[in-house]
Amino acid sequence: MATYKTRAQFVADDLRGRILGGEFQGGTQLRQDALASDYDVSRIPVREALLTLESEGLVEFHPHRGAFTTELSVARIRELFELRILLETHTLRRAIDCLTDADLKKAEDILEKYDKALDSGGEIGNWSEYNFAFHHALYAPSELPETLAIISQLNTKSDRYIRMQLLYTQEIEKAEREHHGLLELARRGDVEQACELLKTHIQEACEGIVAVLEERTTLTEQR
């Protein structure tokens, strides 16, 4: 049982990366026998891995048809990002007054690595991880573990969309400016301005992703 669990985690981690990296488009069927062959495991750890990814919102099971990657839905994107605004602004509001110099230094160090990755165009697979790590460093002192767990889940579900935004909207510099602005407002203890900037930051990221998705849909329909 432990062996299967270990193999299932390996398959889940690798498959998550392939889905978030764009190898599997939304609506792609994930055949368990083919994946078992790919990873040289039985179908059992593949099934467990798919169930893990289903809980993260990356995979959905259709009756009598099997597992599919979730579709890139405008309605889904808007819902995810609206939830992020509600929970993340609430958490940041609770966290700012509790931020220590060490917390701010940690956020600053993450942001420096994030900036280098964005500026070089490298480490694309880590962009969204740096993004979440930076935000989480600012939220952690809130002492809201259940809320932070939900925020983490929402960010996992938003991961592919965040990558899409950074890759296709040409607004990397804007995202960097907003992150630095957020860090400075947090350092100054300006709760209202920080929460307002965070709200705008998430909202505009959402609109950028929606615009990209609608453009891609239009191009697909014209072919």
Short mmCIF file of C-alpha atoms in Angstrom, two decimals:
data_model
loop_
_atom_site.label_atom_id
_atom_site.label_comp_id
_atom_site.label_asym_id
_atom_site.label_seq_id
_atom_site.Cartn_x
_atom_site.Cartn_y
_atom_site.Cartn_z
CA MET A 1 0.00 0.00 0.00
CA ALA A 2 2.81 2.41 0.85
CA THR A 3 4.51 1.60 -2.46
CA TYR A 4 1.34 2.38 -4.41
CA LYS A 5 0.93 5.61 -2.48
CA THR A 6 4.50 6.65 -3.30
CA ARG A 7 4.03 5.80 -6.97
CA ALA A 8 0.67 7.55 -7.01
CA GLN A 9 2.26 10.72 -5.62
CA PHE A 10 5.02 10.56 -8.23
CA VAL A 11 2.48 10.18 -11.03
CA ALA A 12 0.29 12.97 -9.60
CA ASP A 13 3.24 15.37 -9.31
CA ASP A 14 4.51 14.69 -12.82
CA LEU A 15 1.06 14.69 -14.42
CA ARG A 16 0.18 17.94 -12.63
CA GLY A 17 3.25 19.55 -14.15
CA ARG A 18 2.34 18.30 -17.62
CA ILE A 19 -1.22 19.62 -17.33
CA LEU A 20 -0.20 22.99 -15.92
CA GLY A 21 2.58 23.24 -18.49
CA GLY A 22 0.07 22.97 -21.33
CA GLU A 23 0.98 19.50 -22.63
CA PHE A 24 -2.63 18.43 -22.11
CA GLN A 25 -5.20 20.98 -23.25
CA GLY A 26 -8.56 21.37 -21.50
CA GLY A 27 -10.93 18.54 -22.32
CA THR A 28 -8.16 16.01 -23.09
CA GLN A 29 -8.99 12.45 -22.13
CA LEU A 30 -6.44 10.90 -19.76
CA ARG A 31 -6.48 7.18 -20.50
CA GLN A 32 -5.44 5.20 -17.45
CA ASP A 33 -3.89 2.33 -19.41
CA ALA A 34 -1.78 4.71 -21.51
CA LEU A 35 -0.63 6.62 -18.43
CA ALA A 36 0.18 3.37 -16.63
CA SER A 37 2.36 2.42 -19.59
CA ASP A 38 3.98 5.89 -19.67
CA TYR A 39 4.94 5.72 -16.00
CA ASP A 40 5.59 1.96 -15.96
CA VAL A 41 3.15 1.37 -13.11
CA SER A 42 -0.16 -0.44 -12.70
CA ARG A 43 -3.50 1.32 -13.13
CA ILE A 44 -4.00 1.59 -9.35
CA PRO A 45 -1.48 4.39 -8.66
CA VAL A 46 -2.64 6.12 -11.85
CA ARG A 47 -6.21 6.05 -10.59
CA GLU A 48 -5.12 7.42 -7.20
CA ALA A 49 -3.12 10.17 -8.93
CA LEU A 50 -6.11 11.17 -11.05
CA LEU A 51 -8.30 11.34 -7.96
CA THR A 52 -5.73 13.65 -6.34
CA LEU A 53 -5.76 15.90 -9.40
CA GLU A 54 -9.57 15.81 -9.42
CA SER A 55 -9.55 17.19 -5.86
CA GLU A 56 -7.31 20.02 -7.10
CA GLY A 57 -9.69 20.87 -9.93
CA LEU A 58 -7.31 19.85 -12.72
CA VAL A 59 -9.11 16.64 -13.70
CA GLU A 60 -12.76 15.66 -13.86
CA PHE A 61 -14.36 12.25 -14.25
CA HIS A 62 -17.18 11.78 -16.77
CA PRO A 63 -19.54 8.82 -16.21
CA HIS A 64 -18.69 5.86 -18.47
CA ARG A 65 -15.99 7.91 -20.23
CA GLY A 66 -13.15 8.26 -17.74
CA ALA A 67 -10.91 11.15 -16.72
CA PHE A 68 -10.44 14.41 -18.63
CA THR A 69 -8.47 17.57 -18.00
CA THR A 70 -10.77 20.40 -17.01
CA GLU A 71 -11.88 22.82 -19.71
CA LEU A 72 -10.63 26.41 -19.78
CA SER A 73 -13.92 28.05 -18.88
CA VAL A 74 -14.42 31.81 -18.60
CA ALA A 75 -17.08 31.29 -15.93
CA ARG A 76 -14.73 29.03 -13.96
CA ILE A 77 -11.87 31.53 -14.24
CA ARG A 78 -14.05 34.39 -12.99
CA GLU A 79 -15.32 32.33 -10.05
CA LEU A 80 -11.83 31.23 -9.02
CA PHE A 81 -10.44 34.75 -9.14
CA GLU A 82 -13.44 36.27 -7.36
CA LEU A 83 -12.89 33.78 -4.55
CA ARG A 84 -9.21 34.67 -4.49
CA ILE A 85 -10.05 38.37 -4.12
CA LEU A 86 -12.42 37.70 -1.22
CA LEU A 87 -10.10 35.41 0.71
CA GLU A 88 -6.73 36.96 -0.09
CA THR A 89 -7.70 40.54 0.72
CA HIS A 90 -9.27 39.33 3.98
CA THR A 91 -6.11 37.40 4.85
CA LEU A 92 -3.75 40.22 3.90
CA ARG A 93 -5.79 42.61 6.04
CA ARG A 94 -5.26 40.31 9.03
CA ALA A 95 -1.58 39.72 8.25
CA ILE A 96 -0.11 43.17 7.65
CA ASP A 97 0.00 44.33 11.27
CA CYS A 98 1.69 41.05 12.23
CA LEU A 99 4.43 41.13 9.56
CA THR A 100 7.93 41.04 11.03
CA ASP A 101 11.18 42.15 9.43
CA ALA A 102 11.93 38.47 8.82
CA ASP A 103 8.59 37.98 7.05
CA LEU A 104 9.21 41.00 4.82
CA LYS A 105 12.77 39.84 4.07
CA LYS A 106 11.45 36.42 3.06
CA ALA A 107 8.89 37.99 0.71
CA GLU A 108 11.57 40.28 -0.72
CA ASP A 109 13.96 37.37 -1.37
CA ILE A 110 11.24 35.39 -3.15
CA LEU A 111 10.32 38.42 -5.22
CA GLU A 112 13.96 38.86 -6.27
CA LYS A 113 14.10 35.27 -7.54
CA TYR A 114 10.72 35.72 -9.23
CA ASP A 115 11.89 38.90 -10.98
CA LYS A 116 15.02 37.15 -12.29
CA ALA A 117 12.98 34.23 -13.62
CA LEU A 118 10.51 36.55 -15.35
CA ASP A 119 13.18 38.87 -16.78
CA SER A 120 15.23 36.00 -18.18
CA GLY A 121 12.22 34.22 -19.61
CA GLY A 122 13.50 31.07 -17.94
CA GLU A 123 12.08 28.77 -15.30
CA ILE A 124 8.60 29.14 -16.80
CA GLY A 125 7.47 26.13 -14.81
CA ASN A 126 8.32 27.99 -11.60
CA TRP A 127 6.65 31.32 -12.39
CA SER A 128 3.37 30.54 -10.72
CA GLU A 129 5.17 28.84 -7.82
CA TYR A 130 7.17 32.01 -7.16
CA ASN A 131 3.98 34.03 -7.50
CA PHE A 132 2.17 32.00 -4.85
CA ALA A 133 5.23 31.80 -2.58
CA PHE A 134 5.48 35.60 -2.59
CA HIS A 135 1.81 36.10 -1.78
CA HIS A 136 1.89 33.36 0.85
CA ALA A 137 4.87 35.00 2.58
CA LEU A 138 2.72 38.10 3.09
CA TYR A 139 -0.36 36.13 4.19
CA ALA A 140 1.30 33.62 6.55
CA PRO A 141 1.34 35.86 9.69
CA SER A 142 -2.48 36.11 9.54
CA GLU A 143 -2.71 32.89 11.60
CA LEU A 144 -5.66 31.71 9.51
CA PRO A 145 -4.58 28.14 8.65
CA GLU A 146 -7.90 27.00 7.20
CA THR A 147 -8.19 30.10 5.01
CA LEU A 148 -4.58 29.70 3.87
CA ALA A 149 -5.29 26.07 2.94
CA ILE A 150 -8.24 27.14 0.79
CA ILE A 151 -6.16 29.92 -0.80
CA SER A 152 -3.51 27.31 -1.63
CA GLN A 153 -6.14 25.13 -3.32
CA LEU A 154 -7.49 28.08 -5.28
CA ASN A 155 -3.99 28.95 -6.45
CA THR A 156 -3.37 25.38 -7.58
CA LYS A 157 -6.58 25.55 -9.61
CA SER A 158 -5.56 28.98 -10.95
CA ASP A 159 -2.01 27.89 -11.77
CA ARG A 160 -2.47 27.21 -15.47
CA TYR A 161 -4.36 30.48 -15.89
CA ILE A 162 -1.63 32.48 -14.14
CA ARG A 163 0.98 30.97 -16.44
CA MET A 164 -1.22 31.78 -19.41
CA GLN A 165 -1.52 35.38 -18.27
CA LEU A 166 2.23 35.82 -17.84
CA LEU A 167 3.08 34.09 -21.12
CA TYR A 168 0.47 35.64 -23.40
CA THR A 169 -0.65 39.02 -22.05
CA GLN A 170 2.75 40.73 -22.27
CA GLU A 171 2.15 42.26 -18.85
CA ILE A 172 5.09 40.80 -16.97
CA GLU A 173 6.49 44.24 -16.12
CA LYS A 174 3.09 45.34 -14.80
CA ALA A 175 2.87 42.24 -12.59
CA GLU A 176 6.38 42.91 -11.27
CA ARG A 177 5.55 46.56 -10.47
CA GLU A 178 2.41 45.54 -8.62
CA HIS A 179 4.27 42.94 -6.55
CA HIS A 180 6.88 45.49 -5.54
CA GLY A 181 4.14 48.00 -4.77
CA LEU A 182 2.32 45.45 -2.64
CA LEU A 183 5.49 44.65 -0.70
CA GLU A 184 6.16 48.35 -0.06
CA LEU A 185 2.61 49.01 1.14
CA ALA A 186 2.83 45.99 3.44
CA ARG A 187 6.15 47.27 4.78
CA ARG A 188 4.55 50.65 5.52
CA GLY A 189 1.56 49.00 7.19
CA ASP A 190 -0.87 50.65 4.76
CA VAL A 191 -3.65 48.08 5.03
CA GLU A 192 -6.29 49.80 2.89
CA GLN A 193 -4.02 50.64 -0.02
CA ALA A 194 -2.39 47.21 0.06
CA CYS A 195 -5.76 45.43 -0.04
CA GLU A 196 -6.98 47.71 -2.83
CA LEU A 197 -3.85 47.01 -4.89
CA LEU A 198 -4.17 43.28 -4.26
CA LYS A 199 -7.79 43.34 -5.39
CA THR A 200 -6.87 45.22 -8.58
CA HIS A 201 -3.88 42.92 -9.17
CA ILE A 202 -6.02 39.76 -9.06
CA GLN A 203 -8.95 41.33 -10.91
CA GLU A 204 -6.83 42.57 -13.82
CA ALA A 205 -4.99 39.25 -14.04
CA CYS A 206 -8.39 37.60 -14.41
CA GLU A 207 -9.48 39.97 -17.17
CA GLY A 208 -6.18 39.45 -18.99
CA ILE A 209 -6.66 35.68 -18.91
CA VAL A 210 -10.28 35.95 -20.07
CA ALA A 211 -9.18 38.14 -23.00
CA VAL A 212 -6.52 35.60 -24.02
CA LEU A 213 -8.96 32.70 -23.77
CA GLU A 214 -11.64 34.50 -25.79
CA GLU A 215 -9.08 35.42 -28.46
CA ARG A 216 -7.88 31.82 -28.71
CA THR A 217 -11.47 30.60 -28.93
CA THR A 218 -12.18 33.05 -31.76
CA LEU A 219 -9.07 31.95 -33.68
CA THR A 220 -10.03 28.28 -33.25
CA GLU A 221 -13.54 28.95 -34.59
CA GLN A 222 -12.14 30.79 -37.64
CA ARG A 223 -9.96 27.86 -38.68
#
